[in-house]
GROMACS .gro file of N, CA, C and O in nm:
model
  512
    1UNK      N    1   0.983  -1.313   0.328
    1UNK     CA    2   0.852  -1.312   0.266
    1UNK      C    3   0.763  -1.215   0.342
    1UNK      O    4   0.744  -1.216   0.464
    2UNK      N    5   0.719  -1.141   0.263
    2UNK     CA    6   0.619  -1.013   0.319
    2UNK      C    7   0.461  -1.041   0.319
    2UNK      O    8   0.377  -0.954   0.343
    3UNK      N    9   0.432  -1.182   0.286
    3UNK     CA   10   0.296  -1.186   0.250
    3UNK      C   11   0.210  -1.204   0.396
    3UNK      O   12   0.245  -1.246   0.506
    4UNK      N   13   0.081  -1.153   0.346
    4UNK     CA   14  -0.002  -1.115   0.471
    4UNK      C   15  -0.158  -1.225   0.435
    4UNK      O   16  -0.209  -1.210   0.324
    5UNK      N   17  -0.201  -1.293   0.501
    5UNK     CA   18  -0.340  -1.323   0.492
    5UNK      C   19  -0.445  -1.254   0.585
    5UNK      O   20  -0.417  -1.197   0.691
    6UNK      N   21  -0.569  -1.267   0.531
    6UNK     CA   22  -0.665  -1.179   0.621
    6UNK      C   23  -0.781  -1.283   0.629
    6UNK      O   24  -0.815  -1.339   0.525
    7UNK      N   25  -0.855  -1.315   0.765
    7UNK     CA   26  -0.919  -1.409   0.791
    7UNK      C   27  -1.040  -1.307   0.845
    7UNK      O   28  -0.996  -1.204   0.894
    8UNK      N   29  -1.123  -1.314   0.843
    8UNK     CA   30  -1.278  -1.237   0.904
    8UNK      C   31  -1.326  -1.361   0.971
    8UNK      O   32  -1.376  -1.460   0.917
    9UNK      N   33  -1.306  -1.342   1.085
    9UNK     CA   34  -1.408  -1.486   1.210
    9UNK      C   35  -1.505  -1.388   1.283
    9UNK      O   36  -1.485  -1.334   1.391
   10UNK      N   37  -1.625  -1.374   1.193
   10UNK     CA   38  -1.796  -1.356   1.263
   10UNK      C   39  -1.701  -1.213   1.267
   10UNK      O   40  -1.628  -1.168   1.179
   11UNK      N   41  -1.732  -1.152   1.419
   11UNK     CA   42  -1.728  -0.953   1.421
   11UNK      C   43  -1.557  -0.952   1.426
   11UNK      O   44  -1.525  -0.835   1.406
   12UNK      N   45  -1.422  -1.045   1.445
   12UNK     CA   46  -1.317  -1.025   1.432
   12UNK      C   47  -1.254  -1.051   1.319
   12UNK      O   48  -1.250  -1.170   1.291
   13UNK      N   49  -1.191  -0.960   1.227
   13UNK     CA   50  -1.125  -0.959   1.183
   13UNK      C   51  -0.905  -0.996   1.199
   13UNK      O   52  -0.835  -0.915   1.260
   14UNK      N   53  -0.863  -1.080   1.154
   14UNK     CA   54  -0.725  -1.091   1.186
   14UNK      C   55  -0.637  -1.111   1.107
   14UNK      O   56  -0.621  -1.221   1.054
   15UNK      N   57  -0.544  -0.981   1.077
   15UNK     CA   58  -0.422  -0.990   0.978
   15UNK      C   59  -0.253  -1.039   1.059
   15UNK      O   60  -0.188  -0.977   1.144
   16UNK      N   61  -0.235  -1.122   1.018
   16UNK     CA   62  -0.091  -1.208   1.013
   16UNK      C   63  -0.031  -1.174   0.937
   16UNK      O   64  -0.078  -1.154   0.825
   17UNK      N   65   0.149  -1.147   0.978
   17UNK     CA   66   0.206  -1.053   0.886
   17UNK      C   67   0.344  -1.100   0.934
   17UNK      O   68   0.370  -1.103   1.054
   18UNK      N   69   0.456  -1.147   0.811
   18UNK     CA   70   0.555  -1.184   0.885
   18UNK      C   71   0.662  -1.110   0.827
   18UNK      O   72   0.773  -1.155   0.797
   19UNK      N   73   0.608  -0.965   0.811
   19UNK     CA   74   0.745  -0.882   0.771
   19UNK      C   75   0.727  -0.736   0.686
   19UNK      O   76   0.663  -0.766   0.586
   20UNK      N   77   0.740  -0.673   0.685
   20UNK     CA   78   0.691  -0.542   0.596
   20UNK      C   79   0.874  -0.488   0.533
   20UNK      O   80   0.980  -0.472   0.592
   21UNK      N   81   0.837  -0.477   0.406
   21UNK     CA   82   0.923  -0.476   0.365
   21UNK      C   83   0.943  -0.293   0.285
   21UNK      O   84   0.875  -0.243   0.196
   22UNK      N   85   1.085  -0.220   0.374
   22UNK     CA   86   1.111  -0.086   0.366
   22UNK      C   87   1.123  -0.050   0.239
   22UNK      O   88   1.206  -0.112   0.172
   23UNK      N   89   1.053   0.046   0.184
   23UNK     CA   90   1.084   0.095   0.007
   23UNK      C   91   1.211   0.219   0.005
   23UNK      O   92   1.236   0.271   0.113
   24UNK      N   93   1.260   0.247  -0.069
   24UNK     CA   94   1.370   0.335  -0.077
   24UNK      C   95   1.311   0.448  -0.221
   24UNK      O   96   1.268   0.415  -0.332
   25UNK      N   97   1.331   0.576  -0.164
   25UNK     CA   98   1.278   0.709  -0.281
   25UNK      C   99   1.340   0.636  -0.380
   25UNK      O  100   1.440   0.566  -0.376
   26UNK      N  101   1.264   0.664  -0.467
   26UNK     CA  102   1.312   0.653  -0.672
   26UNK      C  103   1.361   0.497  -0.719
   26UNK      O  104   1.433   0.480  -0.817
   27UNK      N  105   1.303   0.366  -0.621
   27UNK     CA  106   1.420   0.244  -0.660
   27UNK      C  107   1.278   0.163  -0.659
   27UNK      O  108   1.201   0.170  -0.563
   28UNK      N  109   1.250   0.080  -0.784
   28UNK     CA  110   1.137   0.043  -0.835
   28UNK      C  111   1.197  -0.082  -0.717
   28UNK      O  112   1.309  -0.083  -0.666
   29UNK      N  113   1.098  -0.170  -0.698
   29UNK     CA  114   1.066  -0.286  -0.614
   29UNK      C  115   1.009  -0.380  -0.734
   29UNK      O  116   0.901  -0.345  -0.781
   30UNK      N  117   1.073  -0.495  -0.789
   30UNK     CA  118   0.976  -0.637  -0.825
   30UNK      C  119   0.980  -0.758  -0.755
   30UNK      O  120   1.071  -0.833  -0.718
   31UNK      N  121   0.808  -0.757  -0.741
   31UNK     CA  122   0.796  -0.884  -0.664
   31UNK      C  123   0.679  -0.939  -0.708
   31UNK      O  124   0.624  -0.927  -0.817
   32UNK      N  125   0.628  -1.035  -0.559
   32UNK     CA  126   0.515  -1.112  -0.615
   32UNK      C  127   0.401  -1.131  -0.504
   32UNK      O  128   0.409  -1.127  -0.382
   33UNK      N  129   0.320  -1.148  -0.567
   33UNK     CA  130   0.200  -1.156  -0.461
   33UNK      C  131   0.100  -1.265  -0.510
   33UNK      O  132   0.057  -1.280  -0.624
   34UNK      N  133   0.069  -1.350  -0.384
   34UNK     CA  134  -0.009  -1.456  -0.416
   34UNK      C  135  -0.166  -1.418  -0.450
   34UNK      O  136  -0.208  -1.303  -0.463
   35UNK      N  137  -0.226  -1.511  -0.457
   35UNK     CA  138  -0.386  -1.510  -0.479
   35UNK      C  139  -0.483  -1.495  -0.364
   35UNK      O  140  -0.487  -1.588  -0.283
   36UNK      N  141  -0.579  -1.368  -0.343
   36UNK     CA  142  -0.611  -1.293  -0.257
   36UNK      C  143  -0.543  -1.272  -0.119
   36UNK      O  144  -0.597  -1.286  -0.009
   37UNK      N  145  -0.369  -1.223  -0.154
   37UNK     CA  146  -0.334  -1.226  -0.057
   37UNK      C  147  -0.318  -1.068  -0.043
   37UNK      O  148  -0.347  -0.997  -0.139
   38UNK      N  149  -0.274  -1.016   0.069
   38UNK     CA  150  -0.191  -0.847   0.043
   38UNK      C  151  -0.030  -0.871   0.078
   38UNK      O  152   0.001  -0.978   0.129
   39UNK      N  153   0.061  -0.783   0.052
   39UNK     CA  154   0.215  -0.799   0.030
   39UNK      C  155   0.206  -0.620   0.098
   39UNK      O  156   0.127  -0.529   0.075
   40UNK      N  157   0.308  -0.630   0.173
   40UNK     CA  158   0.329  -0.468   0.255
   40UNK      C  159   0.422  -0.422   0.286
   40UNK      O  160   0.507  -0.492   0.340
   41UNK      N  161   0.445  -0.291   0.265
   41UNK     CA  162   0.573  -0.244   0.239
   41UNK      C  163   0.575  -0.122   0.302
   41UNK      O  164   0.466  -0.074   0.332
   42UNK      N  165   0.716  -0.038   0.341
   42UNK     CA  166   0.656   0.112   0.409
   42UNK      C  167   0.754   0.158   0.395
   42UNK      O  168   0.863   0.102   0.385
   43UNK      N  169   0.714   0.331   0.393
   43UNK     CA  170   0.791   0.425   0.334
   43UNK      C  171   0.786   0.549   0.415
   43UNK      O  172   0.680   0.565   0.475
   44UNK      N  173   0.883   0.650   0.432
   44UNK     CA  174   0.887   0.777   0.545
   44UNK      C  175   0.908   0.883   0.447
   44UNK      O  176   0.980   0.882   0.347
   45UNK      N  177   0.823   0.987   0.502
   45UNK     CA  178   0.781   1.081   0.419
   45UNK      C  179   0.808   1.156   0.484
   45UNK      O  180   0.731   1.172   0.579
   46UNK      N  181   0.964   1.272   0.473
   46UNK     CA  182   1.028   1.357   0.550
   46UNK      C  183   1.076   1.494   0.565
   46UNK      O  184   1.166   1.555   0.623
   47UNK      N  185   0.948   1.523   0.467
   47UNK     CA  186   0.921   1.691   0.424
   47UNK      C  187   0.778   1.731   0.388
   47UNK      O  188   0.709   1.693   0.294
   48UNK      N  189   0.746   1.834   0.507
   48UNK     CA  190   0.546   1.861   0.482
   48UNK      C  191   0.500   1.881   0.353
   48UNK      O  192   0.392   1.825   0.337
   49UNK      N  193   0.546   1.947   0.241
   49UNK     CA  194   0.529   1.985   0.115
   49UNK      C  195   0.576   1.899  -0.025
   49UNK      O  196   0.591   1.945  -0.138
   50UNK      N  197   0.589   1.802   0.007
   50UNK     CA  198   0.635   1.712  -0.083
   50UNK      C  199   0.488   1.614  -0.164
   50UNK      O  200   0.369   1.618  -0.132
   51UNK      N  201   0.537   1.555  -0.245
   51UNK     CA  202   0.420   1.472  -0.355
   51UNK      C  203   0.473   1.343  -0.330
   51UNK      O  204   0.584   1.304  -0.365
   52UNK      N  205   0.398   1.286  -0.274
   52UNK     CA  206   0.399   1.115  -0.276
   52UNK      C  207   0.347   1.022  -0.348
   52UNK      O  208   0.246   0.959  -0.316
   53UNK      N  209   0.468   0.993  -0.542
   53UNK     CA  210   0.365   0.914  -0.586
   53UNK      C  211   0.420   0.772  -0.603
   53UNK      O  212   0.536   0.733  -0.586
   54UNK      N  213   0.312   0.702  -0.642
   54UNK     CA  214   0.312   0.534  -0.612
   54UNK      C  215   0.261   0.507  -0.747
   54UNK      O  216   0.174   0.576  -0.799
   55UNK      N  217   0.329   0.382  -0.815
   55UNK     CA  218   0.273   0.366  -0.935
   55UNK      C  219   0.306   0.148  -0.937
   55UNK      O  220   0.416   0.101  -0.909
   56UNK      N  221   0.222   0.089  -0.964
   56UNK     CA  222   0.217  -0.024  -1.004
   56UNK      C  223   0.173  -0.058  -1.073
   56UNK      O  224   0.051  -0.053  -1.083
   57UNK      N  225   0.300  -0.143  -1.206
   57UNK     CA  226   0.255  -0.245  -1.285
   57UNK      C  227   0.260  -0.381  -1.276
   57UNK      O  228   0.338  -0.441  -1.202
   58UNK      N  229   0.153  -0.449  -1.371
   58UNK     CA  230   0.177  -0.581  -1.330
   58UNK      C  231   0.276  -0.614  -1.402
   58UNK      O  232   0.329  -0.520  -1.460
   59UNK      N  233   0.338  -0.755  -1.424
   59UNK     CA  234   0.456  -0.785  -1.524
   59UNK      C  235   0.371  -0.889  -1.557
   59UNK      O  236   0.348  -0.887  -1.678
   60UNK      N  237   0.306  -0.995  -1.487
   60UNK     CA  238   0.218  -1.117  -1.548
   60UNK      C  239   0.152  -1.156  -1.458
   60UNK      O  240   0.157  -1.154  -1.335
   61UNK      N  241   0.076  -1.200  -1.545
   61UNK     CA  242  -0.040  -1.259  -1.429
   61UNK      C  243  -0.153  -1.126  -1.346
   61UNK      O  244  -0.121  -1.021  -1.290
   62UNK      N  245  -0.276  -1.181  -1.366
   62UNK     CA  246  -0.325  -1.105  -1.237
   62UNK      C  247  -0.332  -0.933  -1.305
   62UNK      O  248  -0.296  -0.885  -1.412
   63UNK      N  249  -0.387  -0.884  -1.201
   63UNK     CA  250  -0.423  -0.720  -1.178
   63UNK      C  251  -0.446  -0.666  -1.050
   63UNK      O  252  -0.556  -0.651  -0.996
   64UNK      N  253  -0.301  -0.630  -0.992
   64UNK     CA  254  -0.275  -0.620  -0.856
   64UNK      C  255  -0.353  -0.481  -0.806
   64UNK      O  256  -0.413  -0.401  -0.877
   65UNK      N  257  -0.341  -0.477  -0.719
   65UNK     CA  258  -0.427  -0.304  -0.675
   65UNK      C  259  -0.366  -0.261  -0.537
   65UNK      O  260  -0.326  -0.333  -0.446
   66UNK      N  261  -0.370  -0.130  -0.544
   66UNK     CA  262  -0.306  -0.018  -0.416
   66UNK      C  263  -0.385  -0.003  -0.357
   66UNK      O  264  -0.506   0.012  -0.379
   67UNK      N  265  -0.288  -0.006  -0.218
   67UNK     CA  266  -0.396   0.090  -0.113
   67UNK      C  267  -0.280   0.130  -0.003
   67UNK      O  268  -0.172   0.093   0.043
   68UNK      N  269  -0.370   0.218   0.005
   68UNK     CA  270  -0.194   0.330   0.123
   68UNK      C  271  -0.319   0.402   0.261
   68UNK      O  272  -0.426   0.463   0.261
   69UNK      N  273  -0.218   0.343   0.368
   69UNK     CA  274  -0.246   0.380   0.500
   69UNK      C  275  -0.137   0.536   0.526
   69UNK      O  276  -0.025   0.545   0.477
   70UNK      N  277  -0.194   0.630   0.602
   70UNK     CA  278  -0.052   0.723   0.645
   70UNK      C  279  -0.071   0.724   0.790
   70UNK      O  280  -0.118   0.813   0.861
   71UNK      N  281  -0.010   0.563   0.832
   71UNK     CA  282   0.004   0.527   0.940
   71UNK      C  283   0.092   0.404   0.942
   71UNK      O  284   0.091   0.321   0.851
   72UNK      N  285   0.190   0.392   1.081
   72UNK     CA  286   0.239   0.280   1.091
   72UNK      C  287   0.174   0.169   1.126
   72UNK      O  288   0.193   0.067   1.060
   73UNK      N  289   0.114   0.169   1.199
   73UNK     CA  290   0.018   0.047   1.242
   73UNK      C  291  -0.113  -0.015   1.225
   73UNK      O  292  -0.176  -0.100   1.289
   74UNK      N  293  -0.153   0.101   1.043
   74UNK     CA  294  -0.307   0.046   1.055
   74UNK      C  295  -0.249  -0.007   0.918
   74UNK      O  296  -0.166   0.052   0.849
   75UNK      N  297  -0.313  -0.139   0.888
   75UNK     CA  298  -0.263  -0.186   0.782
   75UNK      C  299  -0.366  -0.186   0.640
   75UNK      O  300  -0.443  -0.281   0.646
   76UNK      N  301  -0.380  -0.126   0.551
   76UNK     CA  302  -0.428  -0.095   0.436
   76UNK      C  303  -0.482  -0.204   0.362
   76UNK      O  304  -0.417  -0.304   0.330
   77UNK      N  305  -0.638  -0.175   0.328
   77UNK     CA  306  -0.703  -0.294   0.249
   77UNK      C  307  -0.841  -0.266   0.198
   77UNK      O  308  -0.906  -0.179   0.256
   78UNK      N  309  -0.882  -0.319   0.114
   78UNK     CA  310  -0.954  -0.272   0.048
   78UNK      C  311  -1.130  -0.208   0.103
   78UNK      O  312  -1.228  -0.152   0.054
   79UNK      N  313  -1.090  -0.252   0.210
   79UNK     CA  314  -1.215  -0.203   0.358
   79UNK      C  315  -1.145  -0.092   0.433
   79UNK      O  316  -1.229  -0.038   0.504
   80UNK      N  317  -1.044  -0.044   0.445
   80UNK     CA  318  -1.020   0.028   0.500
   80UNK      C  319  -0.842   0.079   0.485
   80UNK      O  320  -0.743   0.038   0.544
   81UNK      N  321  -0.859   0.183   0.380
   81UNK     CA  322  -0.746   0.249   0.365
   81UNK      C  323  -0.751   0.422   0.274
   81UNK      O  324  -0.818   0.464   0.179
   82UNK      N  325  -0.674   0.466   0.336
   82UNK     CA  326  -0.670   0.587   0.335
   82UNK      C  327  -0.693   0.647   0.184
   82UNK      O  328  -0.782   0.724   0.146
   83UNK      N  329  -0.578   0.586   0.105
   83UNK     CA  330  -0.594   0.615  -0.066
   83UNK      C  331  -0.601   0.443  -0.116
   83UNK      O  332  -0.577   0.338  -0.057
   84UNK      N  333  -0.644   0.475  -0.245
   84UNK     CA  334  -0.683   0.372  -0.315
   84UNK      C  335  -0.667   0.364  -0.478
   84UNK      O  336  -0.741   0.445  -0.533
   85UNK      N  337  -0.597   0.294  -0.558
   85UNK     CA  338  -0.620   0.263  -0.686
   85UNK      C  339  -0.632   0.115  -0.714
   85UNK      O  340  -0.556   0.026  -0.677
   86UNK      N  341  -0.761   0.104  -0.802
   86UNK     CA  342  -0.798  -0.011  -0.830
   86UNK      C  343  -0.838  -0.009  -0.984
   86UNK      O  344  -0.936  -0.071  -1.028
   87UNK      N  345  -0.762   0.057  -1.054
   87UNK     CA  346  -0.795   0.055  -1.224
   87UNK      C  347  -0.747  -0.077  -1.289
   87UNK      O  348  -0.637  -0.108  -1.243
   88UNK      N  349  -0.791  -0.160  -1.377
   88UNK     CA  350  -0.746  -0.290  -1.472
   88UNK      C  351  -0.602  -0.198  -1.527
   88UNK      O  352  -0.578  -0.093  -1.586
   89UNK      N  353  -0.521  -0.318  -1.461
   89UNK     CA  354  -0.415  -0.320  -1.502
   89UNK      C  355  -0.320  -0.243  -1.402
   89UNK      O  356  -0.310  -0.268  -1.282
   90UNK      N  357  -0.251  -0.144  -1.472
   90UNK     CA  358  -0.152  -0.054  -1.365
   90UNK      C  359  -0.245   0.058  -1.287
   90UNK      O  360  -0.353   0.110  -1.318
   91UNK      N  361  -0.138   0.077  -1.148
   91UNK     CA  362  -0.270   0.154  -1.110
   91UNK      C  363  -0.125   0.284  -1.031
   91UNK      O  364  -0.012   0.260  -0.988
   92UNK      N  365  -0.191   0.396  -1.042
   92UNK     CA  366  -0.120   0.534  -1.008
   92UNK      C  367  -0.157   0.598  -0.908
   92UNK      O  368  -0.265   0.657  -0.909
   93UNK      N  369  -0.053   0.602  -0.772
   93UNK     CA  370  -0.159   0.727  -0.685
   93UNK      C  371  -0.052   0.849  -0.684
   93UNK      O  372   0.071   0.837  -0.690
   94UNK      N  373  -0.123   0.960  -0.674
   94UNK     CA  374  -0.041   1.120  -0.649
   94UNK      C  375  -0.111   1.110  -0.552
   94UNK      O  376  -0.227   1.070  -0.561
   95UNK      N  377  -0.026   1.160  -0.382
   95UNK     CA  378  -0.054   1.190  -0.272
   95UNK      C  379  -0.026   1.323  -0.217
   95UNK      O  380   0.077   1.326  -0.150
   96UNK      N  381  -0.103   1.455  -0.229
   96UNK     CA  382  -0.080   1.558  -0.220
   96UNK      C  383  -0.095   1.589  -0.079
   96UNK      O  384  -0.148   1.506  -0.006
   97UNK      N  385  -0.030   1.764  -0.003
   97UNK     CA  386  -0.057   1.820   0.065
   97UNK      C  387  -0.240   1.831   0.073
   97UNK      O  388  -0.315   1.822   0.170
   98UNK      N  389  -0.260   1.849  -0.037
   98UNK     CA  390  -0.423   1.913  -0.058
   98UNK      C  391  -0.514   1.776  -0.017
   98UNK      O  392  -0.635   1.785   0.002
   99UNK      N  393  -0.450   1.664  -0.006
   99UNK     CA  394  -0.559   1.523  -0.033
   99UNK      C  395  -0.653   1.566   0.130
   99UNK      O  396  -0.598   1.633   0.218
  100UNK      N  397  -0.759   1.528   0.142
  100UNK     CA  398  -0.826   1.562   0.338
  100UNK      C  399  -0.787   1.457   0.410
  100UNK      O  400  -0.827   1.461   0.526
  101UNK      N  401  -0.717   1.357   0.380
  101UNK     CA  402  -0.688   1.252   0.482
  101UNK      C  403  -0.543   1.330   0.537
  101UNK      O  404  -0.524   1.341   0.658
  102UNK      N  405  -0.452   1.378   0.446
  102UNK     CA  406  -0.307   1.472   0.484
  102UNK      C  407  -0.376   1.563   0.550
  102UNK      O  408  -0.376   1.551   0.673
  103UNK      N  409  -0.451   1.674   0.489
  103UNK     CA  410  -0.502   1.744   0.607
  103UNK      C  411  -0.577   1.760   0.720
  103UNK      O  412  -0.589   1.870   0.774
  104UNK      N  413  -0.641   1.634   0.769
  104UNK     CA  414  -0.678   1.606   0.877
  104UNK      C  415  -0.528   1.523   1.000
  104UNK      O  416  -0.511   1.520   1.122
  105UNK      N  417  -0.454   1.471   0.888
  105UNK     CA  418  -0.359   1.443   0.998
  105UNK      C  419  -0.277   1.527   1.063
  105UNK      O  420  -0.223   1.598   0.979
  106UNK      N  421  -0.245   1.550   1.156
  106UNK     CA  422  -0.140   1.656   1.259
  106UNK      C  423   0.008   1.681   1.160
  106UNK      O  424   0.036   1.797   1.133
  107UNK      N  425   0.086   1.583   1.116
  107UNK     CA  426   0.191   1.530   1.095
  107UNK      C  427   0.165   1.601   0.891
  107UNK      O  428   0.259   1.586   0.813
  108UNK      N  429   0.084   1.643   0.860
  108UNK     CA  430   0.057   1.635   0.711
  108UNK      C  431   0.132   1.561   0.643
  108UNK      O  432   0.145   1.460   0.712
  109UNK      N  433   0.204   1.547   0.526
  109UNK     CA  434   0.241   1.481   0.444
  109UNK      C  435   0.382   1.401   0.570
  109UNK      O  436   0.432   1.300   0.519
  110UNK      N  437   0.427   1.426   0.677
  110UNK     CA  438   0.531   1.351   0.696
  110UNK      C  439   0.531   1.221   0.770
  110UNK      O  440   0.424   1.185   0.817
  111UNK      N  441   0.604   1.169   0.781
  111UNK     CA  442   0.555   1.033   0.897
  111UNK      C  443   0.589   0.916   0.791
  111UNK      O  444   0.648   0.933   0.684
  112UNK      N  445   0.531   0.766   0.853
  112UNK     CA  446   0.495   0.657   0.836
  112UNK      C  447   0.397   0.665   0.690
  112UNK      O  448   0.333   0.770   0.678
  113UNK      N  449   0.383   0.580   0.598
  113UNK     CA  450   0.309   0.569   0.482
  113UNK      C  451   0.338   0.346   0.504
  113UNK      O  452   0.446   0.288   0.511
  114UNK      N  453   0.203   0.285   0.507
  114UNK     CA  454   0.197   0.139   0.473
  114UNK      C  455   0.117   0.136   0.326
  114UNK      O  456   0.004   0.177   0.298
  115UNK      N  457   0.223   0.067   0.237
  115UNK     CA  458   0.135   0.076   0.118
  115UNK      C  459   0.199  -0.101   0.083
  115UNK      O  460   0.305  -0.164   0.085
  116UNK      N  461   0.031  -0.124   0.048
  116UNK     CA  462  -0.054  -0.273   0.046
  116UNK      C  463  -0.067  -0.299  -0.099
  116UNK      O  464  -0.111  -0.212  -0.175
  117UNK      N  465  -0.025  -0.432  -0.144
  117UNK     CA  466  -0.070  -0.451  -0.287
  117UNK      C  467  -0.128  -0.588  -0.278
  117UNK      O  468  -0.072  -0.693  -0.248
  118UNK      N  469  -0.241  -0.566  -0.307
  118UNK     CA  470  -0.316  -0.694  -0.296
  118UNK      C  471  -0.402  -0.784  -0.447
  118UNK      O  472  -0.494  -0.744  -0.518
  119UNK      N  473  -0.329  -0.909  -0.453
  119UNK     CA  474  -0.331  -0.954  -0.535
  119UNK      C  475  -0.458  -1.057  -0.591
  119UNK      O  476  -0.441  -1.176  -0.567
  120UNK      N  477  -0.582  -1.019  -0.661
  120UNK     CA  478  -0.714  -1.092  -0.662
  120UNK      C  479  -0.670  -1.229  -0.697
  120UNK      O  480  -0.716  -1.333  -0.650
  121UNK      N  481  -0.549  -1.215  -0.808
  121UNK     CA  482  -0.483  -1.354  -0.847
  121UNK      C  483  -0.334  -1.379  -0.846
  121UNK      O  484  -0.290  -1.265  -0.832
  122UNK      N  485  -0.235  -1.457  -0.851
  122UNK     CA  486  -0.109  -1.451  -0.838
  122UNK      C  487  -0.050  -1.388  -0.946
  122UNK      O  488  -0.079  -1.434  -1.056
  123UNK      N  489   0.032  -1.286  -0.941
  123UNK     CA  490   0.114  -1.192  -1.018
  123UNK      C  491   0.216  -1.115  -0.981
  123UNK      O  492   0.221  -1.050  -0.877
  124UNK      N  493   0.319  -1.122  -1.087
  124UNK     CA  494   0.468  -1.051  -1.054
  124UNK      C  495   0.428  -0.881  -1.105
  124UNK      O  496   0.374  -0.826  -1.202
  125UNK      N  497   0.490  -0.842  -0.977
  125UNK     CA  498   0.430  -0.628  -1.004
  125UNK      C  499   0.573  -0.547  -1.029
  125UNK      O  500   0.680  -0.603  -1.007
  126UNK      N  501   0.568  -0.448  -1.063
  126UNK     CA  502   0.676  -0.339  -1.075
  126UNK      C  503   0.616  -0.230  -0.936
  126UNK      O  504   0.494  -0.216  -0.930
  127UNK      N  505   0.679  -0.179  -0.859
  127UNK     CA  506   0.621  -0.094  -0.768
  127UNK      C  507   0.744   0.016  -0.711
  127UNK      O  508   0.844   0.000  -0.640
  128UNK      N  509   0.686   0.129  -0.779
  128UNK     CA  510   0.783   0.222  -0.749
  128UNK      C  511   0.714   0.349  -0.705
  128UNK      O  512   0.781   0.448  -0.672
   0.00000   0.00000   0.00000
């Protein structure tokens, strides 16, 4: 189980996490995510010039939403993450060379990618 809760106590914030679960190029992922929880997953991006895209549907329930860190250790949420889709219903990101968060990083498009799907209500997603 990949699910994550997030607790805010006064100025600390604390995410608990008992697993991040590795995505593989081109192989859709279905799963599930509880009610305001996030579910996290990560992916290596191993060529500077490449397009990183992310696409989630829901299957039922709910209207899940993206958010992508291009980092291993900062974990992605709706306060703080690098890219973001939050459209009703399915949501699409294209992650370009050109985006300024890639070009401010050293590493541009390669490295670590944590991408977060966080669920306002309980729902089964497609995530590829």
């Amino acid at each position: 189980d990949t699910s994550v809760g997030i607790f805010n106590l006064s100025e600390f914030t604390i995410v608990a996490t008992s697993g991040i679960r590795q995505l593989i190029d081109g192989h859709t992922v279905v799963d599930r995510v509880g009610e305001k929880v996030y579910k996290y997953y990560k992916f290596r991006v191993t060529c500077s010039k490449c397009v990183l895209s992310i696409s989630l549907a829901p299957l039922s329930g709910g209207d899940p939403d993206l958010f992508v860190n291009h980092a291993l250790f900062r974990l992605p949420t709706s306060a703080s993450a690098d890219f973001q889709a939050t459209s009703y219903r399915g949501d699409f990101l294209q992650i370009t060379p050109k985006d300024e968060a890639i070009k401010s990083n050293p590493r541009g498009m390669m490295g670590p990618y944590i991408i977060g799907v966080y669920g306002s209500q309980n729902c089964t997603y497609s995530l590829t």
